[in-house]
Amino acid sequence: METVKVSASREYDVIIGADILSDADGYIEKALGGRPRLAIITDDKVYSLHGEALESALSGFDTVKFVFKNGEASKNIRVYGEILEFLAENSITRTDAIVAFGGGVVGDIAGFAASTFLRGIRFVQIPTTLLAMVDSSVGGKTAIDLEAGKNLCGTFWQPSLVLCDWKLLSTLEDATFSDGMAEVIKYGVIRDRELFERLLMGGVREDPEAVIARCVSIKRDVVNEDERDTGVRALLNFGHTAAHGIEKLSNYEITHGRAVGAGMVIAARGAAKLGLCSPDVVEDIIKAVRLYGLTESCEFSAEGLCEISLSDKKRAGGTITLVLPEKVGSCILKKIPVEELCPFFESGLR
């Protein structure tokens, strides 16, 4: 078992280990300083697989649960409103807490509800997917999607505890595991060449704890330095500028991980054509993407991606910030005028 301590506006532990879900009762009691009422927020797929185990682990708490339909399509204003009404109807108070039990969608919407209900209540993240364990459950970004794009309405609200029981990954479909690997590849490219080279040798499923802990440690370091996303934290968006456009244009039929995989390749190709990195960097990223069942291809036009991206939160007035690799293990932030984004995407698509 490994513990990574995050020292942001709220200090908390990210505990990573096997079969620790069964001990959630004790970990949560310690993190929250007692046994408040808990509102479990989860989706129907996760609940069918692991709901009984969670409820058994939390039998010492007074709990209520809200279950919504699995998928990105549920991360919207309507479901968010239903969660708030549920919390109010069940008399959740400021001394109580939410438990987000699921993947990135569950963590994002439950965290957003926690940050806004009664002007903010505590919440615990128990991620059940690789993507959520290595990335979205840590760092305090919460959000829902709007019609105009992904994650356009949200807050910064740190959890009180993150419990990563990697044994839960055994029930993931291969495609869902691959989605998480896109974020792992991202961490290797932006900060850790050794991690990236380890990925190229395969075997991640044999030692997920070490990989999860390394990714969380990288994110911890970035968040501790730039919690509110005004500088270096933007590095965590490598591949995401194009990815959010790909997701939106596919009506979210293309998952986040697959979109990030393609988005990283687009960013690397564009960087190579700007002379920022060698063609070898592009080939290495493509190799990693393919190895983990992702794809480098994108069926959408540069114009389509650009239109979505210019509504994205990464834009600031007349500029947008791109995350571009110089080499594996090191990326830079490059601000460009918005009118240069479409030509950049064009260069990255081929």
Tab-separated table of C-alpha atoms in Angstrom:
chain	number	residue	atom	x	y	z
A	1	MET	CA	0.000	0.000	0.000
A	2	GLU	CA	1.183	3.529	-0.799
A	3	THR	CA	0.008	6.908	0.476
A	4	VAL	CA	0.504	10.185	-1.395
A	5	LYS	CA	-0.229	13.343	0.601
A	6	VAL	CA	-1.647	16.329	-1.288
A	7	SER	CA	-1.027	19.731	0.313
A	8	ALA	CA	-3.480	22.020	-1.457
A	9	SER	CA	-6.131	24.312	0.070
A	10	ARG	CA	-7.296	21.166	1.854
A	11	GLU	CA	-4.687	18.578	2.815
A	12	TYR	CA	-5.632	14.970	2.173
A	13	ASP	CA	-4.249	11.521	1.536
A	14	VAL	CA	-4.488	9.456	-1.622
A	15	ILE	CA	-4.297	5.867	-0.408
A	16	ILE	CA	-3.453	3.250	-3.041
A	17	GLY	CA	-3.644	-0.449	-2.320
A	18	ALA	CA	-5.292	-3.822	-2.898
A	19	ASP	CA	-8.652	-4.647	-1.269
A	20	ILE	CA	-8.732	-1.413	0.728
A	21	LEU	CA	-12.403	-0.841	-0.133
A	22	SER	CA	-13.267	-3.258	2.677
A	23	ASP	CA	-11.501	-0.889	5.097
A	24	ALA	CA	-13.197	2.274	3.769
A	25	ASP	CA	-15.123	2.647	7.039
A	26	GLY	CA	-11.967	3.295	9.072
A	27	TYR	CA	-10.231	5.439	6.471
A	28	ILE	CA	-13.277	7.683	6.056
A	29	GLU	CA	-13.896	7.995	9.793
A	30	LYS	CA	-10.302	9.106	10.290
A	31	ALA	CA	-10.340	11.568	7.378
A	32	LEU	CA	-13.664	13.137	8.401
A	33	GLY	CA	-13.007	13.084	12.128
A	34	GLY	CA	-16.061	11.020	12.998
A	35	ARG	CA	-19.087	9.354	11.441
A	36	PRO	CA	-21.257	11.926	9.664
A	37	ARG	CA	-24.111	10.901	7.377
A	38	LEU	CA	-22.811	9.933	3.956
A	39	ALA	CA	-24.528	10.494	0.608
A	40	ILE	CA	-23.179	7.939	-1.863
A	41	ILE	CA	-23.217	9.175	-5.457
A	42	THR	CA	-22.605	6.481	-8.073
A	43	ASP	CA	-23.773	5.207	-11.455
A	44	ASP	CA	-25.837	2.150	-12.294
A	45	LYS	CA	-22.943	0.195	-13.811
A	46	VAL	CA	-20.579	0.688	-10.867
A	47	TYR	CA	-23.354	0.066	-8.373
A	48	SER	CA	-24.287	-3.236	-10.013
A	49	LEU	CA	-20.654	-4.388	-9.809
A	50	HIS	CA	-19.472	-3.000	-6.476
A	51	GLY	CA	-22.404	-1.391	-4.660
A	52	GLU	CA	-22.920	-4.269	-2.259
A	53	ALA	CA	-19.232	-4.256	-1.294
A	54	LEU	CA	-19.283	-0.512	-0.622
A	55	GLU	CA	-22.472	-0.632	1.431
A	56	SER	CA	-21.060	-3.511	3.465
A	57	ALA	CA	-17.846	-1.545	4.074
A	58	LEU	CA	-19.831	1.522	5.176
A	59	SER	CA	-22.387	-0.348	7.302
A	60	GLY	CA	-21.236	1.582	10.363
A	61	PHE	CA	-22.345	4.872	8.765
A	62	ASP	CA	-25.834	6.212	8.163
A	63	THR	CA	-25.912	6.361	4.338
A	64	VAL	CA	-28.240	7.332	1.517
A	65	LYS	CA	-27.492	6.742	-2.163
A	66	PHE	CA	-28.172	8.375	-5.515
A	67	VAL	CA	-27.638	6.238	-8.625
A	68	PHE	CA	-27.674	7.706	-12.143
A	69	LYS	CA	-27.187	6.299	-15.629
A	70	ASN	CA	-23.593	5.466	-16.546
A	71	GLY	CA	-21.825	7.639	-19.120
A	72	GLU	CA	-20.663	11.137	-20.070
A	73	ALA	CA	-24.181	12.014	-21.255
A	74	SER	CA	-25.256	12.104	-17.586
A	75	LYS	CA	-22.694	14.754	-16.631
A	76	ASN	CA	-25.137	17.578	-17.236
A	77	ILE	CA	-27.166	20.286	-15.516
A	78	ARG	CA	-30.262	18.073	-15.211
A	79	VAL	CA	-28.554	15.235	-13.298
A	80	TYR	CA	-26.580	17.768	-11.248
A	81	GLY	CA	-29.865	19.392	-10.240
A	82	GLU	CA	-31.347	16.015	-9.342
A	83	ILE	CA	-28.375	15.323	-7.063
A	84	LEU	CA	-28.838	18.665	-5.282
A	85	GLU	CA	-32.551	17.985	-4.774
A	86	PHE	CA	-31.709	14.500	-3.473
A	87	LEU	CA	-29.244	15.951	-0.946
A	88	ALA	CA	-31.815	18.490	0.237
A	89	GLU	CA	-34.651	15.932	0.445
A	90	ASN	CA	-32.449	13.686	2.568
A	91	SER	CA	-31.506	16.545	4.909
A	92	ILE	CA	-27.777	16.368	4.229
A	93	THR	CA	-26.135	19.064	6.355
A	94	ARG	CA	-22.847	20.949	6.319
A	95	THR	CA	-21.336	18.440	8.740
A	96	ASP	CA	-22.169	15.505	6.438
A	97	ALA	CA	-20.282	14.329	3.347
A	98	ILE	CA	-20.604	12.894	-0.144
A	99	VAL	CA	-18.868	9.716	-1.283
A	100	ALA	CA	-18.165	9.727	-5.039
A	101	PHE	CA	-17.993	6.053	-6.030
A	102	GLY	CA	-17.180	5.523	-9.699
A	103	GLY	CA	-15.158	6.779	-12.626
A	104	GLY	CA	-14.403	10.285	-13.804
A	105	VAL	CA	-18.003	11.237	-14.577
A	106	VAL	CA	-19.153	10.295	-11.074
A	107	GLY	CA	-16.226	12.072	-9.430
A	108	ASP	CA	-16.686	15.237	-11.482
A	109	ILE	CA	-20.429	15.654	-10.925
A	110	ALA	CA	-20.445	14.485	-7.294
A	111	GLY	CA	-17.536	16.805	-6.518
A	112	PHE	CA	-19.330	19.709	-8.186
A	113	ALA	CA	-22.439	18.978	-6.125
A	114	ALA	CA	-20.311	18.824	-2.955
A	115	SER	CA	-18.699	22.164	-3.753
A	116	THR	CA	-22.013	23.969	-4.275
A	117	PHE	CA	-24.571	22.319	-1.970
A	118	LEU	CA	-24.948	24.464	1.160
A	119	ARG	CA	-21.999	26.455	-0.271
A	120	GLY	CA	-19.714	23.460	0.142
A	121	ILE	CA	-19.647	20.152	2.007
A	122	ARG	CA	-16.899	17.570	2.311
A	123	PHE	CA	-16.520	14.673	-0.084
A	124	VAL	CA	-14.510	11.486	-0.493
A	125	GLN	CA	-13.383	10.052	-3.815
A	126	ILE	CA	-13.414	6.265	-4.288
A	127	PRO	CA	-12.453	5.902	-7.970
A	128	THR	CA	-13.248	2.644	-9.740
A	129	THR	CA	-11.520	3.167	-13.107
A	130	LEU	CA	-7.847	3.541	-13.983
A	131	LEU	CA	-8.480	6.969	-15.495
A	132	ALA	CA	-10.083	8.230	-12.302
A	133	MET	CA	-7.393	6.683	-10.085
A	134	VAL	CA	-4.441	8.200	-11.944
A	135	ASP	CA	-6.011	11.523	-12.810
A	136	SER	CA	-9.516	12.859	-12.253
A	137	SER	CA	-10.008	11.882	-8.589
A	138	VAL	CA	-6.956	13.912	-7.508
A	139	GLY	CA	-6.479	17.668	-7.666
A	140	GLY	CA	-9.901	19.101	-6.905
A	141	LYS	CA	-11.261	19.903	-10.351
A	142	THR	CA	-15.015	19.323	-10.497
A	143	ALA	CA	-17.326	19.978	-13.436
A	144	ILE	CA	-20.333	19.254	-15.573
A	145	ASP	CA	-20.647	19.598	-19.337
A	146	LEU	CA	-22.678	22.245	-21.158
A	147	GLU	CA	-24.159	22.041	-24.640
A	148	ALA	CA	-21.238	24.187	-25.841
A	149	GLY	CA	-18.571	21.823	-24.555
A	150	LYS	CA	-16.982	19.659	-21.888
A	151	ASN	CA	-16.319	20.755	-18.298
A	152	LEU	CA	-17.394	24.348	-18.904
A	153	CYS	CA	-19.167	24.659	-15.532
A	154	GLY	CA	-17.193	23.662	-12.463
A	155	THR	CA	-15.204	24.529	-9.376
A	156	PHE	CA	-11.960	23.820	-7.582
A	157	TRP	CA	-12.951	21.759	-4.532
A	158	GLN	CA	-10.480	19.358	-2.982
A	159	PRO	CA	-11.677	16.033	-1.546
A	160	SER	CA	-11.033	15.019	2.050
A	161	LEU	CA	-9.714	11.595	1.046
A	162	VAL	CA	-9.065	9.503	-2.077
A	163	LEU	CA	-9.160	5.704	-1.813
A	164	CYS	CA	-7.738	3.844	-4.818
A	165	ASP	CA	-8.437	0.135	-4.483
A	166	TRP	CA	-6.740	-1.154	-7.612
A	167	LYS	CA	-8.357	-4.573	-7.244
A	168	LEU	CA	-11.531	-2.882	-8.531
A	169	LEU	CA	-9.794	-2.609	-11.912
A	170	SER	CA	-10.241	-6.356	-12.404
A	171	THR	CA	-13.832	-5.770	-13.522
A	172	LEU	CA	-12.929	-3.163	-16.142
A	173	GLU	CA	-13.485	-3.950	-19.791
A	174	ASP	CA	-10.293	-3.759	-21.869
A	175	ALA	CA	-11.526	-0.603	-23.619
A	176	THR	CA	-12.109	1.160	-20.295
A	177	PHE	CA	-8.666	0.154	-19.046
A	178	SER	CA	-7.196	1.559	-22.277
A	179	ASP	CA	-8.950	4.866	-21.634
A	180	GLY	CA	-7.039	5.175	-18.382
A	181	MET	CA	-3.767	4.322	-20.080
A	182	ALA	CA	-4.099	7.463	-22.202
A	183	GLU	CA	-3.704	9.539	-19.038
A	184	VAL	CA	-0.796	7.373	-17.850
A	185	ILE	CA	0.959	7.957	-21.187
A	186	LYS	CA	0.294	11.676	-20.731
A	187	TYR	CA	2.115	11.708	-17.392
A	188	GLY	CA	5.094	9.980	-18.928
A	189	VAL	CA	5.313	12.494	-21.768
A	190	ILE	CA	4.947	15.614	-19.633
A	191	ARG	CA	7.132	14.685	-16.659
A	192	ASP	CA	8.668	11.200	-16.529
A	193	ARG	CA	10.617	9.553	-19.328
A	194	GLU	CA	11.352	6.537	-17.115
A	195	LEU	CA	7.620	5.953	-16.621
A	196	PHE	CA	7.052	6.282	-20.369
A	197	GLU	CA	9.782	3.745	-21.165
A	198	ARG	CA	8.287	1.384	-18.617
A	199	LEU	CA	4.959	1.666	-20.446
A	200	LEU	CA	6.596	0.678	-23.733
A	201	MET	CA	7.722	-2.558	-22.073
A	202	GLY	CA	4.114	-3.370	-21.117
A	203	GLY	CA	3.161	-5.210	-17.956
A	204	VAL	CA	1.186	-2.364	-16.373
A	205	ARG	CA	-1.583	-4.732	-15.257
A	206	GLU	CA	0.989	-6.773	-13.320
A	207	ASP	CA	1.975	-3.837	-11.076
A	208	PRO	CA	-0.782	-1.220	-11.203
A	209	GLU	CA	-0.067	0.103	-7.712
A	210	ALA	CA	3.349	1.498	-8.645
A	211	VAL	CA	2.039	3.077	-11.850
A	212	ILE	CA	-0.963	4.652	-10.128
A	213	ALA	CA	1.221	5.963	-7.295
A	214	ARG	CA	3.706	7.509	-9.729
A	215	CYS	CA	0.978	9.272	-11.728
A	216	VAL	CA	-0.678	10.546	-8.542
A	217	SER	CA	2.684	11.792	-7.260
A	218	ILE	CA	3.276	13.742	-10.468
A	219	LYS	CA	-0.180	15.274	-10.279
A	220	ARG	CA	0.304	16.034	-6.566
A	221	ASP	CA	3.485	17.975	-7.326
A	222	VAL	CA	1.788	19.993	-10.062
A	223	VAL	CA	-1.341	20.715	-7.991
A	224	ASN	CA	0.694	21.726	-4.944
A	225	GLU	CA	2.489	24.260	-7.141
A	226	ASP	CA	-0.533	25.544	-9.063
A	227	GLU	CA	-3.850	24.495	-7.541
A	228	ARG	CA	-5.983	27.047	-9.409
A	229	ASP	CA	-4.657	26.254	-12.885
A	230	THR	CA	-3.026	29.592	-13.625
A	231	GLY	CA	0.348	28.258	-14.769
A	232	VAL	CA	2.169	24.937	-14.689
A	233	ARG	CA	-1.013	22.911	-14.051
A	234	ALA	CA	-1.913	23.513	-17.692
A	235	LEU	CA	0.710	20.842	-18.525
A	236	LEU	CA	-1.875	18.281	-17.390
A	237	ASN	CA	-3.922	19.280	-20.444
A	238	PHE	CA	-1.480	17.634	-22.866
A	239	GLY	CA	-3.634	16.148	-25.621
A	240	HIS	CA	-6.825	17.603	-24.167
A	241	THR	CA	-7.287	20.646	-26.414
A	242	ALA	CA	-8.083	18.495	-29.428
A	243	ALA	CA	-9.556	15.736	-27.254
A	244	HIS	CA	-12.427	17.814	-25.940
A	245	GLY	CA	-13.303	18.730	-29.517
A	246	ILE	CA	-13.184	15.080	-30.573
A	247	GLU	CA	-15.475	14.064	-27.713
A	248	LYS	CA	-17.988	16.811	-28.425
A	249	LEU	CA	-18.036	16.244	-32.200
A	250	SER	CA	-18.645	12.530	-31.665
A	251	ASN	CA	-21.532	13.323	-29.302
A	252	TYR	CA	-19.348	11.672	-26.627
A	253	GLU	CA	-19.449	8.310	-28.389
A	254	ILE	CA	-15.647	8.553	-28.493
A	255	THR	CA	-14.517	8.185	-24.900
A	256	HIS	CA	-12.243	10.621	-23.108
A	257	GLY	CA	-9.231	8.300	-23.124
A	258	ARG	CA	-9.486	7.564	-26.819
A	259	ALA	CA	-9.868	11.252	-27.556
A	260	VAL	CA	-6.811	12.084	-25.419
A	261	GLY	CA	-4.780	9.420	-27.231
A	262	ALA	CA	-5.559	11.023	-30.593
A	263	GLY	CA	-5.138	14.506	-29.104
A	264	MET	CA	-1.609	13.741	-27.885
A	265	VAL	CA	-0.620	12.566	-31.360
A	266	ILE	CA	-2.109	15.700	-32.934
A	267	ALA	CA	-0.202	17.909	-30.469
A	268	ALA	CA	3.065	16.022	-31.039
A	269	ARG	CA	2.804	16.146	-34.839
A	270	GLY	CA	2.060	19.863	-34.678
A	271	ALA	CA	5.010	20.410	-32.331
A	272	ALA	CA	7.341	18.492	-34.651
A	273	LYS	CA	6.275	20.634	-37.609
A	274	LEU	CA	7.000	23.733	-35.538
A	275	GLY	CA	10.482	22.345	-34.873
A	276	LEU	CA	9.886	21.937	-31.142
A	277	CYS	CA	10.522	18.196	-31.057
A	278	SER	CA	11.969	15.498	-33.281
A	279	PRO	CA	9.881	13.083	-35.376
A	280	ASP	CA	11.089	10.344	-33.000
A	281	VAL	CA	8.960	11.854	-30.229
A	282	VAL	CA	5.882	11.577	-32.428
A	283	GLU	CA	6.699	7.965	-33.286
A	284	ASP	CA	7.237	7.057	-29.614
A	285	ILE	CA	3.871	8.537	-28.636
A	286	ILE	CA	2.128	6.738	-31.495
A	287	LYS	CA	3.813	3.496	-30.431
A	288	ALA	CA	2.538	3.883	-26.836
A	289	VAL	CA	-0.949	4.831	-27.983
A	290	ARG	CA	-1.201	1.775	-30.229
A	291	LEU	CA	0.306	-0.554	-27.613
A	292	TYR	CA	-2.516	0.192	-25.199
A	293	GLY	CA	-5.365	-0.214	-27.645
A	294	LEU	CA	-5.845	3.470	-28.441
A	295	THR	CA	-5.762	5.134	-31.842
A	296	GLU	CA	-3.879	8.068	-33.313
A	297	SER	CA	-6.478	8.736	-35.992
A	298	CYS	CA	-9.095	11.498	-35.933
A	299	GLU	CA	-12.040	11.591	-38.320
A	300	PHE	CA	-12.897	15.240	-37.691
A	301	SER	CA	-11.626	18.310	-39.532
A	302	ALA	CA	-9.290	20.938	-38.175
A	303	GLU	CA	-12.103	23.466	-38.586
A	304	GLY	CA	-14.466	21.374	-36.476
A	305	LEU	CA	-11.910	20.852	-33.719
A	306	CYS	CA	-11.024	24.529	-33.755
A	307	GLU	CA	-14.630	25.660	-33.384
A	308	ILE	CA	-15.097	23.568	-30.245
A	309	SER	CA	-11.677	24.444	-28.806
A	310	LEU	CA	-12.300	28.174	-29.044
A	311	SER	CA	-15.213	27.740	-26.626
A	312	ASP	CA	-12.942	25.865	-24.232
A	313	LYS	CA	-11.736	27.183	-20.874
A	314	LYS	CA	-8.130	27.032	-22.123
A	315	ARG	CA	-8.812	30.134	-24.221
A	316	ALA	CA	-7.969	33.521	-22.722
A	317	GLY	CA	-9.244	36.368	-24.872
A	318	GLY	CA	-7.439	36.302	-28.203
A	319	THR	CA	-4.995	33.521	-27.269
A	320	ILE	CA	-5.106	29.845	-26.404
A	321	THR	CA	-2.429	27.825	-24.598
A	322	LEU	CA	-1.142	24.618	-26.184
A	323	VAL	CA	0.822	21.917	-24.358
A	324	LEU	CA	3.577	20.717	-26.679
A	325	PRO	CA	6.358	18.145	-26.205
A	326	GLU	CA	10.029	19.051	-26.582
A	327	LYS	CA	11.006	15.469	-25.778
A	328	VAL	CA	9.486	12.557	-23.915
A	329	GLY	CA	9.425	13.650	-20.282
A	330	SER	CA	9.307	17.386	-20.975
A	331	CYS	CA	6.548	19.596	-22.373
A	332	ILE	CA	6.177	23.349	-22.677
A	333	LEU	CA	3.238	25.745	-22.634
A	334	LYS	CA	2.949	27.773	-25.825
A	335	LYS	CA	0.462	30.609	-26.180
A	336	ILE	CA	-0.741	31.200	-29.723
A	337	PRO	CA	-3.253	33.633	-31.254
A	338	VAL	CA	-6.606	31.948	-31.773
A	339	GLU	CA	-6.326	32.409	-35.539
A	340	GLU	CA	-3.287	30.091	-35.541
A	341	LEU	CA	-5.144	27.196	-33.879
A	342	CYS	CA	-6.829	25.862	-37.010
A	343	PRO	CA	-3.553	25.706	-39.009
A	344	PHE	CA	-1.938	24.001	-36.007
A	345	PHE	CA	-4.646	21.324	-35.923
A	346	GLU	CA	-4.326	20.961	-39.683
A	347	SER	CA	-0.616	20.241	-39.320
A	348	GLY	CA	-1.268	17.784	-36.494
A	349	LEU	CA	-3.873	15.734	-38.330
A	350	ARG	CA	-1.438	14.425	-40.945
